[in-house]
Coordinates of C-alpha atoms and ligand atoms in Angstrom, one line a residue:
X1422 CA -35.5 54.5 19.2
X1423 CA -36.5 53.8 15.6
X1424 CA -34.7 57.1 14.1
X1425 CA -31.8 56.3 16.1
X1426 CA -31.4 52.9 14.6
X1427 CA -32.2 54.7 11.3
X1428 CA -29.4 56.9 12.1
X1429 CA -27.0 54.5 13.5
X1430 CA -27.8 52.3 10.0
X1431 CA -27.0 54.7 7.6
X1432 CA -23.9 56.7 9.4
X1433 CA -22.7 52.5 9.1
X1434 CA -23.2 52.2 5.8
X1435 CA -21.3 55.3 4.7
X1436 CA -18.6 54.3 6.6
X1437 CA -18.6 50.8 5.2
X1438 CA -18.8 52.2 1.7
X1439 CA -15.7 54.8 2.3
X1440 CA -13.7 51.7 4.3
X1441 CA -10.1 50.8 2.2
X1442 CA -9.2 47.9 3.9
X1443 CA -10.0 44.5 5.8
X1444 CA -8.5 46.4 8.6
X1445 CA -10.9 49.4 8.5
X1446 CA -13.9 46.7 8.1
X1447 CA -12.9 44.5 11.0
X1448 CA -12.8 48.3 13.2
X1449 CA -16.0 49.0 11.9
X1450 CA -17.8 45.9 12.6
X1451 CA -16.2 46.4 16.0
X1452 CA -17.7 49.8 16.9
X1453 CA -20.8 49.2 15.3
X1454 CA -21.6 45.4 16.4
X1455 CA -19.0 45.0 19.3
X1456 CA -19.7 44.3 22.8
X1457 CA -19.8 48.3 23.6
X1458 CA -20.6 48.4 19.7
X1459 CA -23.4 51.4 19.2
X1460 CA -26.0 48.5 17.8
X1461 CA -25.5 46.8 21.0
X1462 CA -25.9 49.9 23.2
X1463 CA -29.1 50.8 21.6
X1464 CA -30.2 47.6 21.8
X1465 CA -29.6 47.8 25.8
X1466 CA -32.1 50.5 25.9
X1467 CA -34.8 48.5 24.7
X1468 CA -35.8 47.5 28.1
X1469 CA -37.3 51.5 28.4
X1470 CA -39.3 51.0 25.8
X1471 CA -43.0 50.2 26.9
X1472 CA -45.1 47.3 25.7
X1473 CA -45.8 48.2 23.3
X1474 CA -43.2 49.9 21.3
X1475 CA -41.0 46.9 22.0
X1476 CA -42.0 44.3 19.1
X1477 CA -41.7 47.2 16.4
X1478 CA -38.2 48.5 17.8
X1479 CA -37.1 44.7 17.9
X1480 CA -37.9 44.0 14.7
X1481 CA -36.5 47.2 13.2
X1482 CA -33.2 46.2 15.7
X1483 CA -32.9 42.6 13.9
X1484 CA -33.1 44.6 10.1
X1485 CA -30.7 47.1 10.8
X1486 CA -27.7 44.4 12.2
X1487 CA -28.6 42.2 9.7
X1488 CA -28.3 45.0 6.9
X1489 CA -25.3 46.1 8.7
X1490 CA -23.5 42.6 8.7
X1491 CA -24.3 42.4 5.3
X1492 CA -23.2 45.3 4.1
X1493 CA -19.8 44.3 6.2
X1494 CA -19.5 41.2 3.9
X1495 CA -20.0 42.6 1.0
X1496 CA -17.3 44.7 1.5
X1497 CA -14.8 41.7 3.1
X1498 CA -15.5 39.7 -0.4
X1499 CA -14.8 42.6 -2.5
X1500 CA -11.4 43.5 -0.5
X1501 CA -10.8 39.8 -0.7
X1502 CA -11.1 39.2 -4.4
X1503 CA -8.4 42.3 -4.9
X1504 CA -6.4 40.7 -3.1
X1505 CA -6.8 37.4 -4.4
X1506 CA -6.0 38.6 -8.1
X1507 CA -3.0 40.5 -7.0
X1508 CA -1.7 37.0 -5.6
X1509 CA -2.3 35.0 -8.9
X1510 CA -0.7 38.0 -11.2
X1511 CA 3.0 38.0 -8.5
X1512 CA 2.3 34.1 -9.6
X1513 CA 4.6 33.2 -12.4
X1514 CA 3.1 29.4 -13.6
X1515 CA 6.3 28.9 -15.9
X1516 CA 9.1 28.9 -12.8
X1517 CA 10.2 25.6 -12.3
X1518 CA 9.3 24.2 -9.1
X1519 CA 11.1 22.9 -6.1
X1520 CA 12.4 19.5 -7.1
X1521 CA 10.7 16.4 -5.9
X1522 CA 12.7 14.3 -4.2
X1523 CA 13.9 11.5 -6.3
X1524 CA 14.7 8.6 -4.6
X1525 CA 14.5 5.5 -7.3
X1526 CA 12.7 2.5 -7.2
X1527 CA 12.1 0.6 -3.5
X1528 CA 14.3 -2.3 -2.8
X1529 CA 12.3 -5.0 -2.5
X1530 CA 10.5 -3.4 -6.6
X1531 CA 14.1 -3.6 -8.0
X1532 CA 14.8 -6.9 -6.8
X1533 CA 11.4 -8.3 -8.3
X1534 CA 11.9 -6.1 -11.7
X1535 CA 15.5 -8.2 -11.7
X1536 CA 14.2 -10.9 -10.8
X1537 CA 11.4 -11.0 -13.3
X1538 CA 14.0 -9.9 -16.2
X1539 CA 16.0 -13.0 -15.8
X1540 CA 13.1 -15.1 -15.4
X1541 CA 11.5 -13.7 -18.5
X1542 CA 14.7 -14.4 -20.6
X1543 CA 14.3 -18.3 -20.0
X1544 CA 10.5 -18.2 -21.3
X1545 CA 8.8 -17.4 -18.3
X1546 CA 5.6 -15.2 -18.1
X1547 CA 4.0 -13.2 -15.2
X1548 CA 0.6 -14.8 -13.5
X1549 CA -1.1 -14.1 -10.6
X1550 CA -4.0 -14.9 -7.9
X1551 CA -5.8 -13.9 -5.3
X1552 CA -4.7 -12.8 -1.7
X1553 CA -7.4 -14.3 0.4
X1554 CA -8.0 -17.7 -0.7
X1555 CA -9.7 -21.4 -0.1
X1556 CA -8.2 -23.7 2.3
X1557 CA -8.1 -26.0 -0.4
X1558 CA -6.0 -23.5 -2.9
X1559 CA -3.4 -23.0 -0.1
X1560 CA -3.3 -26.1 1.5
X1561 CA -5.1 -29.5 0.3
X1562 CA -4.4 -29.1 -3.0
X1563 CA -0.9 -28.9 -2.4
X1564 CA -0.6 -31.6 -0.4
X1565 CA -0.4 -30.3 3.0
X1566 CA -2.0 -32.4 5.4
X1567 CA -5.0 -31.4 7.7
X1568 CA -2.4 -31.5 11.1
X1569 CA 0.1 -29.3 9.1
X1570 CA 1.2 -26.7 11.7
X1571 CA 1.0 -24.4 8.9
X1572 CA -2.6 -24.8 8.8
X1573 CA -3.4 -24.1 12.5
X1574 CA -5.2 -20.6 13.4
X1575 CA -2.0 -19.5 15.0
X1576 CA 0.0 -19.3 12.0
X1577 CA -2.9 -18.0 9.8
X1578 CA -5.4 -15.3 9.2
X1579 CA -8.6 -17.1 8.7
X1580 CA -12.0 -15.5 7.6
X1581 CA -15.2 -16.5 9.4
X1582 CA -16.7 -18.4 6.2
X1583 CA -13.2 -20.4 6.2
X1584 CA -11.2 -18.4 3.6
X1585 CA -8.0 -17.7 4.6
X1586 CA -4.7 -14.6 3.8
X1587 CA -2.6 -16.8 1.9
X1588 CA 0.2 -17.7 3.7
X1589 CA 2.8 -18.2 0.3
X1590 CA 2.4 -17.6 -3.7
X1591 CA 2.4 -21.5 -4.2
X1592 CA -1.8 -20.7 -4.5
X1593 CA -1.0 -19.1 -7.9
X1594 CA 0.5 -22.4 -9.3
X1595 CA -2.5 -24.6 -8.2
X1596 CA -4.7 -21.8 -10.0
X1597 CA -2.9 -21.7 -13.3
X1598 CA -2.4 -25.7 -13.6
X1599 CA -6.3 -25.5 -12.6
X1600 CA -6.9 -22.8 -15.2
X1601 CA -4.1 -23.7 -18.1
X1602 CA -3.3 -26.9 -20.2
X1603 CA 0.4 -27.9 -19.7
X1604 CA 2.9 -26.4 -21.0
X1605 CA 3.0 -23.9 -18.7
X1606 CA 6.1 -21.6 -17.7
X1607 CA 5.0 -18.9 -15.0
X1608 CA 6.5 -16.4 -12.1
X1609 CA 3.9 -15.0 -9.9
X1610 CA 4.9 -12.4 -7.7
X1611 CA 2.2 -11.6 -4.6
X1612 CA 2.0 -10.5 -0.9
X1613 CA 1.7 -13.7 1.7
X1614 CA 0.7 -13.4 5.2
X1615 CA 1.7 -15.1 8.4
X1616 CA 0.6 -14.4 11.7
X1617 CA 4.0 -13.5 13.1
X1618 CA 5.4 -11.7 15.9
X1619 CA 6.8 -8.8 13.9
X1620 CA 10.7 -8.6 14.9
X1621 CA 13.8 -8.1 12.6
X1622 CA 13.6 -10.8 10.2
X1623 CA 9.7 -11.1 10.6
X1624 CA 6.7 -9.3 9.4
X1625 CA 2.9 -10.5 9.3
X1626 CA 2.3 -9.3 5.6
X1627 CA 5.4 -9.7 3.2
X1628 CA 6.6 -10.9 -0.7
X1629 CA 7.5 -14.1 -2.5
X1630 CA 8.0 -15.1 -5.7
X1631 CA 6.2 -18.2 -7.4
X1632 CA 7.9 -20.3 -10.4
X1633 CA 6.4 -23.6 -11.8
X1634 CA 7.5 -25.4 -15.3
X1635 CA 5.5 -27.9 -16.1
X1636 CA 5.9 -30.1 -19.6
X1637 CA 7.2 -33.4 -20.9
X1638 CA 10.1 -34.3 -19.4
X1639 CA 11.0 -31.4 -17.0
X1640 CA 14.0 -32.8 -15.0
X1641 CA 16.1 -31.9 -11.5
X1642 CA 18.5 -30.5 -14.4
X1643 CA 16.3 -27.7 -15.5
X1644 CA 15.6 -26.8 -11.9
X1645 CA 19.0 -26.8 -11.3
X1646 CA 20.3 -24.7 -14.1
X1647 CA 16.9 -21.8 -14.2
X1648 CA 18.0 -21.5 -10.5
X1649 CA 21.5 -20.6 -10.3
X1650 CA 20.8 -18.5 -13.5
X1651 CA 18.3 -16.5 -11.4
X1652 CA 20.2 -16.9 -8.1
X1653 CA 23.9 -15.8 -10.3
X1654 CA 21.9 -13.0 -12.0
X1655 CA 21.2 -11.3 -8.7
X1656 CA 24.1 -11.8 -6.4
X1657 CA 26.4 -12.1 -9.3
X1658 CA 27.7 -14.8 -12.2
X1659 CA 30.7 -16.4 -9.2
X1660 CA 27.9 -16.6 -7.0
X1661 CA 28.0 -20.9 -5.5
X1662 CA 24.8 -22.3 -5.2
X1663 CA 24.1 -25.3 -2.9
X1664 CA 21.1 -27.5 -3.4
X1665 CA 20.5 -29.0 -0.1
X1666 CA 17.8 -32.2 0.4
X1667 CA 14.7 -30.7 2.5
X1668 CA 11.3 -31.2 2.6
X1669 CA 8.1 -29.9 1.3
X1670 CA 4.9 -31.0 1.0
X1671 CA 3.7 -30.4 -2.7
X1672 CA 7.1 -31.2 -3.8
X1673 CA 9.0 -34.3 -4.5
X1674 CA 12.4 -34.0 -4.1
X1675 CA 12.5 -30.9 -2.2
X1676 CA 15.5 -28.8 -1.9
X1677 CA 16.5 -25.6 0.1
X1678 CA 18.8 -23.5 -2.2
X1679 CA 22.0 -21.6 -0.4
X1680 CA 24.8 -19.1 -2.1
X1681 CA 27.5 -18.8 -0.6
X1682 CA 28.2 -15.1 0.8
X1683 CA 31.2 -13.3 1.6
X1684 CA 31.3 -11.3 4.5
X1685 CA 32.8 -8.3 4.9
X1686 CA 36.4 -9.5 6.8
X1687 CA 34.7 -13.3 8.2
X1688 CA 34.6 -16.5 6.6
X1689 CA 32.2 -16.6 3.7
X1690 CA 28.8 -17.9 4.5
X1691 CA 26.0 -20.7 3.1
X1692 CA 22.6 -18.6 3.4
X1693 CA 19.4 -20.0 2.8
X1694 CA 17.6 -18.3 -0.2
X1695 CA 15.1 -20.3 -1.7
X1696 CA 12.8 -23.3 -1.7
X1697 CA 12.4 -25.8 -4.4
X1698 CA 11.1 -29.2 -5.7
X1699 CA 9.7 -31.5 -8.8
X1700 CA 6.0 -31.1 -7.7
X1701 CA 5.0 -33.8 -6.2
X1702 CA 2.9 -36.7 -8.2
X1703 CA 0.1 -36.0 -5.6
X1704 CA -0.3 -32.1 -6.5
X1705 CA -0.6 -33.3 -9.9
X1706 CA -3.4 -35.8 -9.5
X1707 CA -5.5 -33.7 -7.3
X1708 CA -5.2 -31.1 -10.2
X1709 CA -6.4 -34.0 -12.6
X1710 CA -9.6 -34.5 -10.5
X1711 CA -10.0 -30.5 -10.1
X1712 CA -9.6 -30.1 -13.6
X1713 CA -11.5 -33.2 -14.5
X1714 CA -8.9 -34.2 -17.3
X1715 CA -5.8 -35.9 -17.5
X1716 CA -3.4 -33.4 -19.4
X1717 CA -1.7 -33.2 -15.7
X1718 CA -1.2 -37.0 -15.1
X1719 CA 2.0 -38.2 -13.4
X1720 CA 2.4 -40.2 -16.0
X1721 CA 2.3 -37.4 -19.2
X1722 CA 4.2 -34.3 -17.3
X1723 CA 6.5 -33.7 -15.0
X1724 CA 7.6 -30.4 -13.4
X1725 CA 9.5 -28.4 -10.7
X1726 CA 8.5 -25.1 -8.5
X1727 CA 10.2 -22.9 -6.4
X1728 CA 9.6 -19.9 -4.3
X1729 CA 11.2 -17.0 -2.1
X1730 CA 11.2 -14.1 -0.2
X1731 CA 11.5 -11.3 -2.3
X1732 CA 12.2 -9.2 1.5
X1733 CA 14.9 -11.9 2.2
X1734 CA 16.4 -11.5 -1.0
X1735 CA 17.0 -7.2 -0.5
X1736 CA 18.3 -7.6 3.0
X1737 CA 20.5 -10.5 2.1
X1738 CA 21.3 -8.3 -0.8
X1739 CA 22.1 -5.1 0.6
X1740 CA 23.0 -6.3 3.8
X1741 CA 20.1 -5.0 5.7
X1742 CA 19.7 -6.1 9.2
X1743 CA 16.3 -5.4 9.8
X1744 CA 12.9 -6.0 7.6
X1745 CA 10.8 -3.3 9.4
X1746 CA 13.2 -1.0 7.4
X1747 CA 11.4 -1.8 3.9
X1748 CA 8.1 -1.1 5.0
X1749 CA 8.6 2.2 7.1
X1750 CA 9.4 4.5 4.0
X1751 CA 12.2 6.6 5.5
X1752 CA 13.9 8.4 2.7
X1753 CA 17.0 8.7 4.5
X1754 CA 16.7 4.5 4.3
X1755 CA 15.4 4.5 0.9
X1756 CA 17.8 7.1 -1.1
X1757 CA 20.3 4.5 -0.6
X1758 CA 19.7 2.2 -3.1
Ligands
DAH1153 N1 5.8 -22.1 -0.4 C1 7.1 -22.2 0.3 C2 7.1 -21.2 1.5 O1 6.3 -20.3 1.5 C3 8.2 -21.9 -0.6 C4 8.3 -22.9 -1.7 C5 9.1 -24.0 -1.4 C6 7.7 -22.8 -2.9 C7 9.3 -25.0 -2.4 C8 7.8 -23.8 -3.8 C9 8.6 -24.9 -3.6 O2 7.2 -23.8 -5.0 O3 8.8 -25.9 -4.5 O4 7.9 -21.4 2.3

């Protein structure tokens, strides 16, 4: 038994050693190690062997397949690395590659880049805050009362220690009047989160945009006229805008801003597109306590915010009829714009 497996391991490793390809390897390791290989047949007669004998020949068994599978890999690595090499030299690194699809900038980006340009020329600057907030950064401090609906758990994502997804970019101003003497001139761009039903005008994670001017003698005039600049910038200089009396809670008036639309062969249309205000005396007082100062007294500023939907914008925009669109990142959607 011992000189056969002597036998059987060197007649394998000259074979191994003369192999030329994966191919002959994979035969080898077949006729050698295989069910019916001739390692496994000798190993079948071990049961012939007396007591003896057996431990030695078992041993000597284990050595001579490990050796053999061994001297298999050796081999598979060395084929393999030939092969390897021949693969990066038919590589040529300076071909130009297959193009990458270029599709531009999303909708709802290019609306906010336009939006932020014509903002920008008017003295505005970029600020921002944080998406899960205090109750008292989205709510109290803007004057929204504790039976709000707005405030109710079905409407918003609260956190077990009583932080909450803010539900609109209005945080941002609280947090720069709380953080910044007056004056101050800001857009703040940001996700806000509802807990909507998702449908086709609806989705539970979406984008607004923030203004607030604040200074001496900040009137309904300079609301009026940064407004239709912004609104005329986007859906063009003809574009009428309608300032219609609504209400908000942090702001005093409060307006809801339309442009008229044309439709495509109907009568032209009054769509909502914005909300706006003079902030409310009461906003500024609470930031007066907050603050512990007076540079935001009633009685020393005065100021006006607005925000929208940065989603509402695109689709009012471009004419798309449903929201889920923007977030499913379907190229065949997106290459149009
Ligand atoms: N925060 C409002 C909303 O999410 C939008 C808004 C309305 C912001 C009027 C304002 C404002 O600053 O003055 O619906």
């Amino acid at each position: 038994m011992l000189e056969q497996l002597q036998i059987i391991l060197s007649e394998a490793i000259a074979e191994i050693s003369k192999a030329t390809s994966l191919e002959d390897l994979d035969n080898l390791r077949v006729s050698y190690l295989g069910k019916k290989g001739r390692l496994t047949l000798a190993a079948g007669k071990m049961k012939d062997l007396s007591k003896e004998e057996r431990p030695n020949a078992g041993k000597k068994l284990n050595e001579t397949r490990s050796k053999i599978t061994q001297s298999l890999e050796e081999k598979i690595n060395h084929f393999q690395q030939i092969e390897d090499s021949k693969e990066r030299q038919s590589l040529d690194p300076t071909l130009p590659s297959n193009p990458i699809a270029s599709i531009g900038r999303h909708p709802i980006s290019q609306m906010l880049d336009q939006a932020i340009k014509a903002l920008r020329r008017m003295g505005f600057s970029l600020a921002s805050g944080p998406e899960i907030e205090t109750e008292w950064h989205c709510f109290d401090a803007l004057n929204t009362p504790q039976d709000h609906p707005a405030r109710n758990e079905s409407d918003t994502f609260y956190f077990d220690d009583g932080k909450l997804l803010r539900t609109h970019t209005s945080t941002i101003q609280i947090r720069t009047m709380e953080n910044t003497k007056p004056p101050v001139r800001i857009i703040a761009p940001g996700a806000a989160y509802r807990r909507d039903e998702i449908d086709a005008t609806h989705l539970s994670q979406f984008n607004q945009l923030e203004g607030l001017y604040v200074d001496k003698d900040v009137s309904l005039a300079d609301l009026k006229g940064t407004l239709e600049y912004l609104l005329q910038n986007i859906f063009g200089k003809e574009t009428p805008v309608r300032f219609r009396p609504h209400f908000f809670p942090f702001t005093e008036p409060s307006f809801e801003i339309d442009i008229l639309l044309d439709v495509e062969g109907k009568k032209s249309k009054w769509i909502e597109i914005a909300g706006c205000g003079m902030v409310d005396p009461d906003v500024f007082n609470e930031i007066c306590k907050a603050r512990n100062d007076d540079s935001y007294s009633p009685e020393k500023v005065s100021g006006f915010a607005f925000g929208l939907g940065l989603e509402r914008l695109a689709m009012i925009k471009w004419g798309i009829s449903d929201i889920r669109l923007l977030i499913e990142n379907d190229l065949r959607f997106l290459g149009q714009f």
